[in-house]
Amino acid sequence: MDKEIRWIGSAYDDLLGFPAKARQQAGFQLGKIQAGLEPEDWKPFDEVGAGTREIRLRDADGAFRVMYVAKFAEAVYVLHCFQKKTQATSLKDKRIAEARYRAIVNARKRKS
């Protein structure tokens, strides 16, 4: 059975702002993750939080990223979706993802 996807903060609305092809690619890759498979192009992003990964998407409009955490049994959490403008991920984008990661961890602690 596929894991549920939980969108954190504005991640879903941000993904909807991607160009159609990048949005379609992101949806396909997230579907693979839900099924327990690896996305085609990703890298670990543990500096945001343990188990965080970044899906890397490229199309004619540029480079796009989807940061997510799939290590929790109950869901795949999508932390942040953004267009990458420089070689390195911006501090702003890292901080957004970090804050959302901390919010998930804190919410999970309160439930247990």
GROMACS .gro file of C-alpha atoms in nm:
model
  112
    1MET     CA    1   0.000   0.000   0.000
    2ASP     CA    2   0.129   0.345  -0.092
    3LYS     CA    3   0.228   0.589   0.180
    4GLU     CA    4   0.024   0.904   0.215
    5ILE     CA    5   0.185   1.231   0.104
    6ARG     CA    6   0.163   1.515   0.355
    7TRP     CA    7   0.242   1.862   0.229
    8ILE     CA    8   0.405   2.093   0.482
    9GLY     CA    9   0.353   2.470   0.477
   10SER     CA   10   0.321   2.609   0.125
   11ALA     CA   11   0.494   2.311  -0.043
   12TYR     CA   12   0.185   2.203  -0.242
   13ASP     CA   13   0.107   2.556  -0.364
   14ASP     CA   14   0.475   2.604  -0.451
   15LEU     CA   15   0.471   2.284  -0.657
   16LEU     CA   16   0.160   2.406  -0.840
   17GLY     CA   17   0.368   2.709  -0.943
   18PHE     CA   18   0.616   2.489  -1.132
   19PRO     CA   19   0.588   2.473  -1.513
   20ALA     CA   20   0.365   2.187  -1.632
   21LYS     CA   21   0.647   1.950  -1.731
   22ALA     CA   22   0.838   1.995  -1.403
   23ARG     CA   23   0.513   1.953  -1.208
   24GLN     CA   24   0.439   1.629  -1.395
   25GLN     CA   25   0.792   1.498  -1.331
   26ALA     CA   26   0.764   1.583  -0.960
   27GLY     CA   27   0.432   1.401  -0.933
   28PHE     CA   28   0.573   1.092  -1.103
   29GLN     CA   29   0.879   1.086  -0.875
   30LEU     CA   30   0.666   1.135  -0.562
   31GLY     CA   31   0.450   0.843  -0.678
   32LYS     CA   32   0.761   0.624  -0.690
   33ILE     CA   33   0.853   0.731  -0.337
   34GLN     CA   34   0.501   0.654  -0.213
   35ALA     CA   35   0.540   0.302  -0.352
   36GLY     CA   36   0.870   0.256  -0.165
   37LEU     CA   37   1.093   0.310  -0.470
   38GLU     CA   38   1.378   0.554  -0.526
   39PRO     CA   39   1.324   0.863  -0.742
   40GLU     CA   40   1.537   0.879  -1.056
   41ASP     CA   41   1.754   1.179  -0.962
   42TRP     CA   42   1.798   1.262  -0.596
   43LYS     CA   43   2.057   1.342  -0.335
   44PRO     CA   44   2.059   1.322   0.043
   45PHE     CA   45   2.010   1.653   0.221
   46ASP     CA   46   2.077   1.560   0.585
   47GLU     CA   47   2.185   1.914   0.673
   48VAL     CA   48   1.812   1.999   0.672
   49GLY     CA   49   1.729   1.699   0.893
   50ALA     CA   50   1.813   1.330   0.913
   51GLY     CA   51   1.663   1.138   0.621
   52THR     CA   52   1.582   1.446   0.411
   53ARG     CA   53   1.626   1.401   0.038
   54GLU     CA   54   1.603   1.631  -0.259
   55ILE     CA   55   1.449   1.529  -0.592
   56ARG     CA   56   1.631   1.706  -0.874
   57LEU     CA   57   1.423   1.805  -1.176
   58ARG     CA   58   1.541   1.981  -1.491
   59ASP     CA   59   1.346   2.112  -1.786
   60ALA     CA   60   1.360   2.395  -2.039
   61ASP     CA   61   1.248   2.644  -1.770
   62GLY     CA   62   1.533   2.560  -1.532
   63ALA     CA   63   1.614   2.348  -1.231
   64PHE     CA   64   1.351   2.259  -0.971
   65ARG     CA   65   1.377   2.083  -0.637
   66VAL     CA   66   1.140   1.891  -0.410
   67MET     CA   67   1.271   1.828  -0.057
   68TYR     CA   68   1.102   1.546   0.129
   69VAL     CA   69   1.135   1.297   0.415
   70ALA     CA   70   1.014   0.939   0.363
   71LYS     CA   71   1.172   0.771   0.667
   72PHE     CA   72   0.862   0.794   0.886
   73ALA     CA   73   0.619   0.501   0.862
   74GLU     CA   74   0.301   0.706   0.841
   75ALA     CA   75   0.373   0.934   0.544
   76VAL     CA   76   0.605   1.096   0.293
   77TYR     CA   77   0.641   1.457   0.409
   78VAL     CA   78   0.706   1.712   0.134
   79LEU     CA   79   0.898   1.992   0.304
   80HIS     CA   80   0.971   2.241   0.029
   81CYS     CA   81   0.936   2.285  -0.349
   82PHE     CA   82   1.133   2.557  -0.526
   83GLN     CA   83   1.312   2.663  -0.840
   84LYS     CA   84   1.687   2.654  -0.804
   85LYS     CA   85   1.852   2.971  -0.934
   86THR     CA   86   2.218   2.909  -0.841
   87GLN     CA   87   2.460   2.617  -0.819
   88ALA     CA   88   2.425   2.593  -0.440
   89THR     CA   89   2.090   2.568  -0.261
   90SER     CA   90   2.013   2.907  -0.109
   91LEU     CA   91   2.024   2.958   0.267
   92LYS     CA   92   1.662   3.077   0.252
   93ASP     CA   93   1.546   2.749   0.094
   94LYS     CA   94   1.749   2.544   0.345
   95ARG     CA   95   1.600   2.736   0.638
   96ILE     CA   96   1.244   2.689   0.514
   97ALA     CA   97   1.299   2.313   0.483
   98GLU     CA   98   1.473   2.296   0.824
   99ALA     CA   99   1.188   2.476   1.000
  100ARG     CA  100   0.930   2.247   0.841
  101TYR     CA  101   1.136   1.939   0.931
  102ARG     CA  102   1.154   2.052   1.296
  103ALA     CA  103   0.777   2.110   1.297
  104ILE     CA  104   0.719   1.749   1.184
  105VAL     CA  105   0.957   1.606   1.445
  106ASN     CA  106   0.797   1.814   1.722
  107ALA     CA  107   0.444   1.717   1.617
  108ARG     CA  108   0.542   1.349   1.612
  109LYS     CA  109   0.690   1.379   1.965
  110ARG     CA  110   0.367   1.531   2.098
  111LYS     CA  111   0.163   1.243   1.953
  112SER     CA  112   0.376   0.968   2.108
   0.00000   0.00000   0.00000
